[in-house]
PDB file of N, CA and C in Angstrom:
ATOM      1  N   MET A  10       0.923  -1.192  -0.014  1.00 37.00           N
ATOM      2  CA  MET A  10      -0.147  -0.037   0.031  1.00 37.00           C
ATOM      3  C   MET A  10       0.862   1.178  -0.079  1.00 37.00           C
ATOM      4  N   THR A  11       0.506   2.117  -0.757  1.00 39.00           N
ATOM      5  CA  THR A  11       1.428   3.481  -0.875  1.00 39.00           C
ATOM      6  C   THR A  11       0.744   4.468  -0.130  1.00 39.00           C
ATOM      7  N   ASP A  12       1.427   5.628   0.027  1.00 36.00           N
ATOM      8  CA  ASP A  12       0.925   6.751   0.772  1.00 36.00           C
ATOM      9  C   ASP A  12      -0.313   7.325   0.039  1.00 36.00           C
ATOM     10  N   ASN A  13      -0.242   7.124  -1.243  1.00 39.00           N
ATOM     11  CA  ASN A  13      -1.499   7.561  -2.170  1.00 39.00           C
ATOM     12  C   ASN A  13      -2.799   6.883  -1.761  1.00 39.00           C
ATOM     13  N   ASP A  14      -2.550   5.518  -1.066  1.00 40.00           N
ATOM     14  CA  ASP A  14      -3.651   4.866  -0.827  1.00 40.00           C
ATOM     15  C   ASP A  14      -4.342   5.204   0.522  1.00 40.00           C
ATOM     16  N   LEU A  15      -3.650   5.927   1.374  1.00 35.00           N
ATOM     17  CA  LEU A  15      -4.090   6.349   2.730  1.00 35.00           C
ATOM     18  C   LEU A  15      -4.291   7.717   2.890  1.00 35.00           C
ATOM     19  N   THR A  16      -5.389   8.100   3.956  1.00 40.00           N
ATOM     20  CA  THR A  16      -5.292   9.536   4.301  1.00 40.00           C
ATOM     21  C   THR A  16      -4.243   9.531   5.592  1.00 40.00           C
ATOM     22  N   THR A  17      -4.330  10.620   6.125  1.00 35.00           N
ATOM     23  CA  THR A  17      -3.335  10.880   7.181  1.00 35.00           C
ATOM     24  C   THR A  17      -3.662   9.974   8.415  1.00 35.00           C
ATOM     25  N   THR A  18      -5.037   9.550   8.483  1.00 38.00           N
ATOM     26  CA  THR A  18      -5.422   8.681   9.601  1.00 38.00           C
ATOM     27  C   THR A  18      -5.438   7.113   9.238  1.00 38.00           C
ATOM     28  N   GLY A  19      -4.818   6.913   8.034  1.00 39.00           N
ATOM     29  CA  GLY A  19      -4.951   5.466   7.628  1.00 39.00           C
ATOM     30  C   GLY A  19      -6.306   5.004   6.969  1.00 39.00           C
ATOM     31  N   ARG A  20      -7.241   5.783   6.940  1.00 43.00           N
ATOM     32  CA  ARG A  20      -8.333   5.342   6.150  1.00 43.00           C
ATOM     33  C   ARG A  20      -8.250   5.386   4.710  1.00 43.00           C
ATOM     34  N   ARG A  21      -8.975   4.632   4.043  1.00 44.00           N
ATOM     35  CA  ARG A  21      -9.031   4.711   2.672  1.00 44.00           C
ATOM     36  C   ARG A  21      -9.450   5.971   1.975  1.00 44.00           C
ATOM     37  N   LEU A  22      -8.685   6.493   0.874  1.00 42.00           N
ATOM     38  CA  LEU A  22      -9.317   7.583   0.377  1.00 42.00           C
ATOM     39  C   LEU A  22     -10.557   7.508  -0.326  1.00 42.00           C
ATOM     40  N   ILE A  23     -11.411   8.423  -0.277  1.00 45.00           N
ATOM     41  CA  ILE A  23     -12.773   8.473  -0.852  1.00 45.00           C
ATOM     42  C   ILE A  23     -12.605   8.270  -2.421  1.00 45.00           C
ATOM     43  N   MET A  24     -11.600   8.656  -3.083  1.00 43.00           N
ATOM     44  CA  MET A  24     -11.445   8.626  -4.370  1.00 43.00           C
ATOM     45  C   MET A  24     -11.167   7.095  -4.912  1.00 43.00           C
ATOM     46  N   ASP A  25     -10.840   6.201  -3.857  1.00 54.00           N
ATOM     47  CA  ASP A  25     -10.975   4.781  -4.176  1.00 54.00           C
ATOM     48  C   ASP A  25     -12.269   4.193  -4.645  1.00 54.00           C
ATOM     49  N   GLY A  26     -13.247   4.995  -4.299  1.00 80.00           N
ATOM     50  CA  GLY A  26     -14.637   4.447  -4.576  1.00 80.00           C
ATOM     51  C   GLY A  26     -15.112   3.581  -3.581  1.00 80.00           C
ATOM     52  N   PHE A  27     -16.371   3.190  -3.697  1.00 89.00           N
ATOM     53  CA  PHE A  27     -17.058   2.055  -2.905  1.00 89.00           C
ATOM     54  C   PHE A  27     -17.930   1.454  -3.875  1.00 89.00           C
ATOM     55  N   THR A  28     -17.743   0.068  -4.069  1.00 94.00           N
ATOM     56  CA  THR A  28     -18.617  -0.767  -4.904  1.00 94.00           C
ATOM     57  C   THR A  28     -19.220  -1.955  -4.208  1.00 94.00           C
ATOM     58  N   LEU A  29     -19.931  -2.556  -5.081  1.00 94.00           N
ATOM     59  CA  LEU A  29     -20.762  -3.642  -4.652  1.00 94.00           C
ATOM     60  C   LEU A  29     -19.750  -4.866  -4.254  1.00 94.00           C
ATOM     61  N   ASP A  30     -18.504  -4.731  -4.787  1.00 94.00           N
ATOM     62  CA  ASP A  30     -17.461  -5.763  -4.337  1.00 94.00           C
ATOM     63  C   ASP A  30     -16.922  -5.286  -2.993  1.00 94.00           C
ATOM     64  N   ASP A  31     -16.884  -4.180  -2.581  1.00 94.00           N
ATOM     65  CA  ASP A  31     -16.744  -3.789  -1.201  1.00 94.00           C
ATOM     66  C   ASP A  31     -17.785  -4.340  -0.172  1.00 94.00           C
ATOM     67  N   ILE A  32     -19.078  -4.287  -0.516  1.00 94.00           N
ATOM     68  CA  ILE A  32     -20.072  -4.740   0.246  1.00 94.00           C
ATOM     69  C   ILE A  32     -19.952  -6.204   0.387  1.00 94.00           C
ATOM     70  N   LYS A  33     -19.609  -6.971  -0.736  1.00 93.00           N
ATOM     71  CA  LYS A  33     -19.459  -8.420  -0.545  1.00 93.00           C
ATOM     72  C   LYS A  33     -18.231  -8.652   0.332  1.00 93.00           C
ATOM     73  N   ARG A  34     -17.162  -8.013   0.157  1.00 93.00           N
ATOM     74  CA  ARG A  34     -16.000  -8.221   0.935  1.00 93.00           C
ATOM     75  C   ARG A  34     -16.211  -8.059   2.424  1.00 93.00           C
ATOM     76  N   ILE A  35     -16.788  -6.867   2.743  1.00 93.00           N
ATOM     77  CA  ILE A  35     -17.202  -6.630   4.265  1.00 93.00           C
ATOM     78  C   ILE A  35     -18.344  -7.680   4.717  1.00 93.00           C
ATOM     79  N   LEU A  36     -19.187  -8.006   4.015  1.00 91.00           N
ATOM     80  CA  LEU A  36     -20.088  -9.040   4.512  1.00 91.00           C
ATOM     81  C   LEU A  36     -19.484 -10.341   4.748  1.00 91.00           C
ATOM     82  N   LEU A  37     -18.591 -10.774   3.732  1.00 89.00           N
ATOM     83  CA  LEU A  37     -17.961 -12.124   3.864  1.00 89.00           C
ATOM     84  C   LEU A  37     -17.019 -12.019   5.125  1.00 89.00           C
ATOM     85  N   ALA A  38     -16.354 -10.909   5.269  1.00 89.00           N
ATOM     86  CA  ALA A  38     -15.189 -11.049   6.498  1.00 89.00           C
ATOM     87  C   ALA A  38     -15.966 -10.916   7.630  1.00 89.00           C
ATOM     88  N   SER A  39     -17.183 -10.148   7.794  1.00 83.00           N
ATOM     89  CA  SER A  39     -17.810  -9.913   9.065  1.00 83.00           C
ATOM     90  C   SER A  39     -18.864 -11.065   9.399  1.00 83.00           C
ATOM     91  N   ALA A  40     -19.472 -11.521   8.408  1.00 76.00           N
ATOM     92  CA  ALA A  40     -20.662 -12.377   8.764  1.00 76.00           C
ATOM     93  C   ALA A  40     -20.616 -13.886   8.003  1.00 76.00           C
ATOM     94  N   GLY A  41     -19.690 -13.796   7.069  1.00 78.00           N
ATOM     95  CA  GLY A  41     -19.587 -15.023   6.230  1.00 78.00           C
ATOM     96  C   GLY A  41     -20.698 -15.263   5.281  1.00 78.00           C
ATOM     97  N   VAL A  42     -20.880 -16.421   4.856  1.00 74.00           N
ATOM     98  CA  VAL A  42     -21.756 -16.796   3.919  1.00 74.00           C
ATOM     99  C   VAL A  42     -22.312 -18.212   4.047  1.00 74.00           C
ATOM    100  N   ASP A  43     -23.665 -18.592   3.923  1.00 71.00           N
ATOM    101  CA  ASP A  43     -24.104 -19.740   4.171  1.00 71.00           C
ATOM    102  C   ASP A  43     -23.879 -20.526   2.792  1.00 71.00           C
ATOM    103  N   ASP A  44     -24.031 -21.973   2.751  1.00 67.00           N
ATOM    104  CA  ASP A  44     -23.878 -22.711   1.590  1.00 67.00           C
ATOM    105  C   ASP A  44     -24.866 -22.392   0.479  1.00 67.00           C
ATOM    106  N   HIS A  45     -25.993 -21.940   0.655  1.00 70.00           N
ATOM    107  CA  HIS A  45     -27.092 -21.737  -0.124  1.00 70.00           C
ATOM    108  C   HIS A  45     -27.057 -20.421  -0.789  1.00 70.00           C
ATOM    109  N   THR A  46     -26.099 -19.521  -0.360  1.00 72.00           N
ATOM    110  CA  THR A  46     -25.984 -18.266  -0.800  1.00 72.00           C
ATOM    111  C   THR A  46     -24.896 -18.007  -1.708  1.00 72.00           C
ATOM    112  N   ASP A  47     -25.286 -17.197  -3.100  1.00 75.00           N
ATOM    113  CA  ASP A  47     -24.234 -16.981  -4.162  1.00 75.00           C
ATOM    114  C   ASP A  47     -24.131 -15.590  -4.122  1.00 75.00           C
ATOM    115  N   LEU A  48     -23.018 -14.901  -3.438  1.00 80.00           N
ATOM    116  CA  LEU A  48     -22.920 -13.649  -3.689  1.00 80.00           C
ATOM    117  C   LEU A  48     -22.139 -13.134  -4.902  1.00 80.00           C
ATOM    118  N   ASP A  49     -21.837 -14.194  -5.706  1.00 81.00           N
ATOM    119  CA  ASP A  49     -21.352 -13.666  -7.071  1.00 81.00           C
ATOM    120  C   ASP A  49     -22.376 -13.851  -8.243  1.00 81.00           C
ATOM    121  N   GLY A  50     -23.638 -14.181  -7.677  1.00 83.00           N
ATOM    122  CA  GLY A  50     -24.875 -14.353  -8.753  1.00 83.00           C
ATOM    123  C   GLY A  50     -25.110 -13.056  -9.389  1.00 83.00           C
ATOM    124  N   PRO A  51     -25.876 -13.091 -10.468  1.00 86.00           N
ATOM    125  CA  PRO A  51     -26.258 -11.895 -11.282  1.00 86.00           C
ATOM    126  C   PRO A  51     -27.174 -11.118 -10.569  1.00 86.00           C
ATOM    127  N   ASP A  52     -27.976 -11.673  -9.535  1.00 91.00           N
ATOM    128  CA  ASP A  52     -28.937 -10.793  -8.888  1.00 91.00           C
ATOM    129  C   ASP A  52     -28.529 -10.380  -7.500  1.00 91.00           C
ATOM    130  N   PHE A  53     -27.375 -10.558  -7.056  1.00 91.00           N
ATOM    131  CA  PHE A  53     -26.705 -10.213  -5.771  1.00 91.00           C
ATOM    132  C   PHE A  53     -27.090  -8.815  -5.438  1.00 91.00           C
ATOM    133  N   ALA A  54     -27.160  -7.951  -6.335  1.00 94.00           N
ATOM    134  CA  ALA A  54     -27.351  -6.410  -5.995  1.00 94.00           C
ATOM    135  C   ALA A  54     -28.626  -6.151  -5.590  1.00 94.00           C
ATOM    136  N   ASP A  55     -29.568  -6.922  -6.197  1.00 96.00           N
ATOM    137  CA  ASP A  55     -31.010  -6.662  -5.921  1.00 96.00           C
ATOM    138  C   ASP A  55     -31.730  -7.687  -5.173  1.00 96.00           C
ATOM    139  N   THR A  56     -31.017  -8.540  -4.449  1.00 94.00           N
ATOM    140  CA  THR A  56     -31.563  -9.456  -3.597  1.00 94.00           C
ATOM    141  C   THR A  56     -31.630  -8.980  -2.287  1.00 94.00           C
ATOM    142  N   ALA A  57     -32.762  -9.146  -1.472  1.00 95.00           N
ATOM    143  CA  ALA A  57     -32.858  -8.572  -0.023  1.00 95.00           C
ATOM    144  C   ALA A  57     -31.777  -9.214   0.699  1.00 95.00           C
ATOM    145  N   PHE A  58     -31.270  -8.336   1.624  1.00 93.00           N
ATOM    146  CA  PHE A  58     -30.307  -8.893   2.465  1.00 93.00           C
ATOM    147  C   PHE A  58     -30.775 -10.211   3.503  1.00 93.00           C
ATOM    148  N   ALA A  59     -32.135 -10.119   3.736  1.00 92.00           N
ATOM    149  CA  ALA A  59     -32.626 -11.174   4.439  1.00 92.00           C
ATOM    150  C   ALA A  59     -32.550 -12.539   3.496  1.00 92.00           C
ATOM    151  N   ASN A  60     -32.765 -12.486   2.265  1.00 91.00           N
ATOM    152  CA  ASN A  60     -32.727 -13.524   1.263  1.00 91.00           C
ATOM    153  C   ASN A  60     -31.300 -14.010   1.191  1.00 91.00           C
ATOM    154  N   LEU A  61     -30.286 -13.132   1.364  1.00 91.00           N
ATOM    155  CA  LEU A  61     -29.032 -13.538   1.175  1.00 91.00           C
ATOM    156  C   LEU A  61     -28.464 -14.164   2.519  1.00 91.00           C
ATOM    157  N   GLY A  62     -29.266 -14.092   3.627  1.00 89.00           N
ATOM    158  CA  GLY A  62     -28.943 -14.656   4.822  1.00 89.00           C
ATOM    159  C   GLY A  62     -28.134 -13.690   5.825  1.00 89.00           C
ATOM    160  N   TYR A  63     -28.483 -12.369   5.756  1.00 91.00           N
ATOM    161  CA  TYR A  63     -27.841 -11.310   6.484  1.00 91.00           C
ATOM    162  C   TYR A  63     -28.807 -10.546   7.210  1.00 91.00           C
ATOM    163  N   ASP A  64     -28.677 -10.430   8.604  1.00 90.00           N
ATOM    164  CA  ASP A  64     -29.766  -9.814   9.360  1.00 90.00           C
ATOM    165  C   ASP A  64     -29.247  -8.358   9.815  1.00 90.00           C
ATOM    166  N   SER A  65     -29.961  -7.893  10.729  1.00 90.00           N
ATOM    167  CA  SER A  65     -29.587  -6.508  11.057  1.00 90.00           C
ATOM    168  C   SER A  65     -28.107  -6.295  11.720  1.00 90.00           C
ATOM    169  N   LEU A  66     -27.670  -7.519  12.270  1.00 91.00           N
ATOM    170  CA  LEU A  66     -26.467  -7.466  12.998  1.00 91.00           C
ATOM    171  C   LEU A  66     -25.249  -7.301  11.942  1.00 91.00           C
ATOM    172  N   ALA A  67     -25.605  -8.179  10.905  1.00 91.00           N
ATOM    173  CA  ALA A  67     -24.460  -7.926   9.872  1.00 91.00           C
ATOM    174  C   ALA A  67     -24.548  -6.634   9.076  1.00 91.00           C
ATOM    175  N   LEU A  68     -25.729  -6.014   8.962  1.00 93.00           N
ATOM    176  CA  LEU A  68     -25.854  -4.551   8.466  1.00 93.00           C
ATOM    177  C   LEU A  68     -25.177  -3.607   9.365  1.00 93.00           C
ATOM    178  N   LEU A  69     -25.336  -4.036  10.708  1.00 93.00           N
ATOM    179  CA  LEU A  69     -24.590  -3.014  11.734  1.00 93.00           C
ATOM    180  C   LEU A  69     -22.950  -3.088  11.500  1.00 93.00           C
ATOM    181  N   GLU A  70     -22.502  -4.414  11.387  1.00 93.00           N
ATOM    182  CA  GLU A  70     -21.153  -4.492  11.123  1.00 93.00           C
ATOM    183  C   GLU A  70     -20.720  -3.875   9.790  1.00 93.00           C
ATOM    184  N   LEU A  71     -21.423  -3.831   8.829  1.00 94.00           N
ATOM    185  CA  LEU A  71     -21.295  -3.374   7.462  1.00 94.00           C
ATOM    186  C   LEU A  71     -21.168  -1.880   7.705  1.00 94.00           C
ATOM    187  N   ALA A  72     -21.989  -1.298   8.478  1.00 95.00           N
ATOM    188  CA  ALA A  72     -21.925   0.128   8.783  1.00 95.00           C
ATOM    189  C   ALA A  72     -20.525   0.507   9.520  1.00 95.00           C
ATOM    190  N   ASN A  73     -20.230  -0.355  10.492  1.00 94.00           N
ATOM    191  CA  ASN A  73     -19.109  -0.070  11.210  1.00 94.00           C
ATOM    192  C   ASN A  73     -17.898  -0.090  10.567  1.00 94.00           C
ATOM    193  N   ARG A  74     -17.588  -1.185   9.581  1.00 94.00           N
ATOM    194  CA  ARG A  74     -16.532  -1.360   8.668  1.00 94.00           C
ATOM    195  C   ARG A  74     -16.520  -0.151   7.725  1.00 94.00           C
ATOM    196  N   VAL A  75     -17.604   0.220   7.240  1.00 93.00           N
ATOM    197  CA  VAL A  75     -17.402   1.270   6.198  1.00 93.00           C
ATOM    198  C   VAL A  75     -16.998   2.582   7.042  1.00 93.00           C
ATOM    199  N   GLU A  76     -17.493   2.728   8.145  1.00 93.00           N
ATOM    200  CA  GLU A  76     -16.984   3.967   9.068  1.00 93.00           C
ATOM    201  C   GLU A  76     -15.425   3.941   9.225  1.00 93.00           C
ATOM    202  N   ARG A  77     -14.973   2.786   9.606  1.00 94.00           N
ATOM    203  CA  ARG A  77     -13.483   2.503   9.944  1.00 94.00           C
ATOM    204  C   ARG A  77     -12.748   2.776   8.566  1.00 94.00           C
ATOM    205  N   GLU A  78     -13.133   1.940   7.471  1.00 91.00           N
ATOM    206  CA  GLU A  78     -12.431   2.083   6.462  1.00 91.00           C
ATOM    207  C   GLU A  78     -12.396   3.292   5.520  1.00 91.00           C
ATOM    208  N   TYR A  79     -13.460   3.954   5.512  1.00 89.00           N
ATOM    209  CA  TYR A  79     -13.748   5.022   4.657  1.00 89.00           C
ATOM    210  C   TYR A  79     -13.954   6.398   5.433  1.00 89.00           C
ATOM    211  N   GLY A  80     -14.013   6.436   6.655  1.00 88.00           N
ATOM    212  CA  GLY A  80     -13.954   7.480   7.495  1.00 88.00           C
ATOM    213  C   GLY A  80     -15.120   8.348   7.388  1.00 88.00           C
ATOM    214  N   VAL A  81     -16.293   7.806   7.066  1.00 90.00           N
ATOM    215  CA  VAL A  81     -17.533   8.429   6.967  1.00 90.00           C
ATOM    216  C   VAL A  81     -18.480   7.834   8.035  1.00 90.00           C
ATOM    217  N   HIS A  82     -19.289   8.832   8.774  1.00 91.00           N
ATOM    218  CA  HIS A  82     -20.176   8.558   9.821  1.00 91.00           C
ATOM    219  C   HIS A  82     -21.585   8.004   9.134  1.00 91.00           C
ATOM    220  N   ILE A  83     -21.891   6.820   9.711  1.00 93.00           N
ATOM    221  CA  ILE A  83     -23.191   6.281   9.196  1.00 93.00           C
ATOM    222  C   ILE A  83     -24.053   6.327  10.617  1.00 93.00           C
ATOM    223  N   PRO A  84     -25.061   7.112  10.657  1.00 91.00           N
ATOM    224  CA  PRO A  84     -25.894   7.050  11.852  1.00 91.00           C
ATOM    225  C   PRO A  84     -26.478   5.673  12.316  1.00 91.00           C
ATOM    226  N   ASP A  85     -26.594   5.282  13.480  1.00 87.00           N
ATOM    227  CA  ASP A  85     -27.005   3.886  14.005  1.00 87.00           C
ATOM    228  C   ASP A  85     -28.339   3.662  13.250  1.00 87.00           C
ATOM    229  N   GLY A  86     -28.494   2.560  12.684  1.00 87.00           N
ATOM    230  CA  GLY A  86     -29.603   1.939  12.040  1.00 87.00           C
ATOM    231  C   GLY A  86     -29.986   2.275  10.634  1.00 87.00           C
ATOM    232  N   ASP A  87     -29.203   3.198   9.991  1.00 91.00           N
ATOM    233  CA  ASP A  87     -29.534   3.813   8.717  1.00 91.00           C
ATOM    234  C   ASP A  87     -29.259   2.716   7.718  1.00 91.00           C
ATOM    235  N   LEU A  88     -28.305   1.839   7.810  1.00 89.00           N
ATOM    236  CA  LEU A  88     -28.140   0.810   6.806  1.00 89.00           C
ATOM    237  C   LEU A  88     -29.329  -0.225   6.936  1.00 89.00           C
ATOM    238  N   GLU A  89     -29.786  -0.369   8.237  1.00 88.00           N
ATOM    239  CA  GLU A  89     -30.811  -1.257   8.257  1.00 88.00           C
ATOM    240  C   GLU A  89     -31.909  -1.010   7.620  1.00 88.00           C
ATOM    241  N   HIS A  90     -32.293   0.360   7.134  1.00 91.00           N
ATOM    242  CA  HIS A  90     -33.452   0.722   6.270  1.00 91.00           C
ATOM    243  C   HIS A  90     -33.190   0.256   4.812  1.00 91.00           C
ATOM    244  N   THR A  91     -32.028   0.028   4.419  1.00 95.00           N
ATOM    245  CA  THR A  91     -31.860  -0.419   3.124  1.00 95.00           C
ATOM    246  C   THR A  91     -32.182  -1.983   3.069  1.00 95.00           C
ATOM    247  N   GLN A  92     -32.671  -2.339   1.976  1.00 95.00           N
ATOM    248  CA  GLN A  92     -33.136  -3.703   1.809  1.00 95.00           C
ATOM    249  C   GLN A  92     -32.191  -4.564   0.861  1.00 95.00           C
ATOM    250  N   THR A  93     -31.533  -3.952   0.036  1.00 96.00           N
ATOM    251  CA  THR A  93     -30.708  -4.893  -0.837  1.00 96.00           C
ATOM    252  C   THR A  93     -29.225  -4.140  -0.893  1.00 96.00           C
ATOM    253  N   PRO A  94     -28.247  -4.964  -1.322  1.00 96.00           N
ATOM    254  CA  PRO A  94     -26.976  -4.304  -1.664  1.00 96.00           C
ATOM    255  C   PRO A  94     -26.852  -3.109  -2.395  1.00 96.00           C
ATOM    256  N   ARG A  95     -27.685  -3.050  -3.525  1.00 96.00           N
ATOM    257  CA  ARG A  95     -27.795  -1.968  -4.318  1.00 96.00           C
ATOM    258  C   ARG A  95     -28.162  -0.683  -3.553  1.00 96.00           C
ATOM    259  N   GLU A  96     -29.128  -0.838  -2.697  1.00 96.00           N
ATOM    260  CA  GLU A  96     -29.672   0.302  -1.828  1.00 96.00           C
ATOM    261  C   GLU A  96     -28.538   0.705  -0.758  1.00 96.00           C
ATOM    262  N   ALA A  97     -27.833  -0.278  -0.228  1.00 96.00           N
ATOM    263  CA  ALA A  97     -26.924   0.021   0.653  1.00 96.00           C
ATOM    264  C   ALA A  97     -25.771   0.837   0.022  1.00 96.00           C
ATOM    265  N   LEU A  98     -25.433   0.428  -1.377  1.00 95.00           N
ATOM    266  CA  LEU A  98     -24.367   0.973  -1.875  1.00 95.00           C
ATOM    267  C   LEU A  98     -24.712   2.515  -2.418  1.00 95.00           C
ATOM    268  N   ALA A  99     -25.850   2.710  -2.670  1.00 95.00           N
ATOM    269  CA  ALA A  99     -26.320   3.988  -2.955  1.00 95.00           C
ATOM    270  C   ALA A  99     -26.294   4.904  -1.876  1.00 95.00           C
ATOM    271  N   TYR A 100     -26.598   4.433  -0.586  1.00 95.00           N
ATOM    272  CA  TYR A 100     -26.773   5.083   0.595  1.00 95.00           C
ATOM    273  C   TYR A 100     -25.239   5.426   1.041  1.00 95.00           C
ATOM    274  N   VAL A 101     -24.399   4.635   0.918  1.00 94.00           N
ATOM    275  CA  VAL A 101     -22.944   4.756   1.366  1.00 94.00           C
ATOM    276  C   VAL A 101     -22.339   5.983   0.468  1.00 94.00           C
ATOM    277  N   LEU A 102     -22.556   5.680  -0.971  1.00 93.00           N
ATOM    278  CA  LEU A 102     -22.116   6.574  -1.910  1.00 93.00           C
ATOM    279  C   LEU A 102     -22.480   8.053  -1.738  1.00 93.00           C
ATOM    280  N   ALA A 103     -23.762   7.996  -1.187  1.00 92.00           N
ATOM    281  CA  ALA A 103     -24.375   9.468  -0.822  1.00 92.00           C
ATOM    282  C   ALA A 103     -23.768   9.991   0.238  1.00 92.00           C
ATOM    283  N   ARG A 104     -23.349   9.182   1.291  1.00 92.00           N
ATOM    284  CA  ARG A 104     -22.725   9.729   2.416  1.00 92.00           C
ATOM    285  C   ARG A 104     -21.093  10.040   2.022  1.00 92.00           C
ATOM    286  N   LEU A 105     -20.643   9.309   1.338  1.00 89.00           N
ATOM    287  CA  LEU A 105     -19.296   9.595   0.920  1.00 89.00           C
ATOM    288  C   LEU A 105     -19.255  10.874   0.054  1.00 89.00           C
ATOM    289  N   ALA A 106     -20.247  11.107  -0.806  1.00 88.00           N
ATOM    290  CA  ALA A 106     -20.320  12.389  -1.492  1.00 88.00           C
ATOM    291  C   ALA A 106     -20.389  13.551  -0.479  1.00 88.00           C
ATOM    292  N   GLU A 107     -21.131  13.476   0.439  1.00 86.00           N
ATOM    293  CA  GLU A 107     -21.364  14.602   1.555  1.00 86.00           C
ATOM    294  C   GLU A 107     -20.052  14.818   2.158  1.00 86.00           C
ATOM    295  N   VAL A 108     -19.292  13.820   2.513  1.00 79.00           N
ATOM    296  CA  VAL A 108     -17.944  13.998   3.065  1.00 79.00           C
ATOM    297  C   VAL A 108     -16.944  14.611   2.214  1.00 79.00           C
ATOM    298  N   SER A 109     -17.108  14.481   0.926  1.00 72.00           N
ATOM    299  CA  SER A 109     -15.971  14.980   0.190  1.00 72.00           C
ATOM    300  C   SER A 109     -16.353  16.329  -0.312  1.00 72.00           C
ATOM    301  N   ILE A 110     -17.400  16.790  -0.012  1.00 63.00           N
ATOM    302  CA  ILE A 110     -17.732  18.240  -0.296  1.00 63.00           C
ATOM    303  C   ILE A 110     -16.911  19.267   0.347  1.00 63.00           C
TER     304      ILE A 110
END
């Protein structure tokens, strides 16, 4: 990792972006995946978190990891209102845009 990859606090730069792959990575690292879930399937982005096997605790961990890695505050419970990874992605990107202004 180079200096260009980090801010002064060690968080990822917002310019690195945030993608569905980041959501997958964080979900896998924090909550894992069951045998019946395909996070690489074509419908991943629009499948309800509950149908992917993720509950409110997984979404809380997603929010915590996004806060740590990207340096953006996500109010408690905000990601719980998102139903799918695409909705969570849109929410996080909006929060990142607010921070970068």
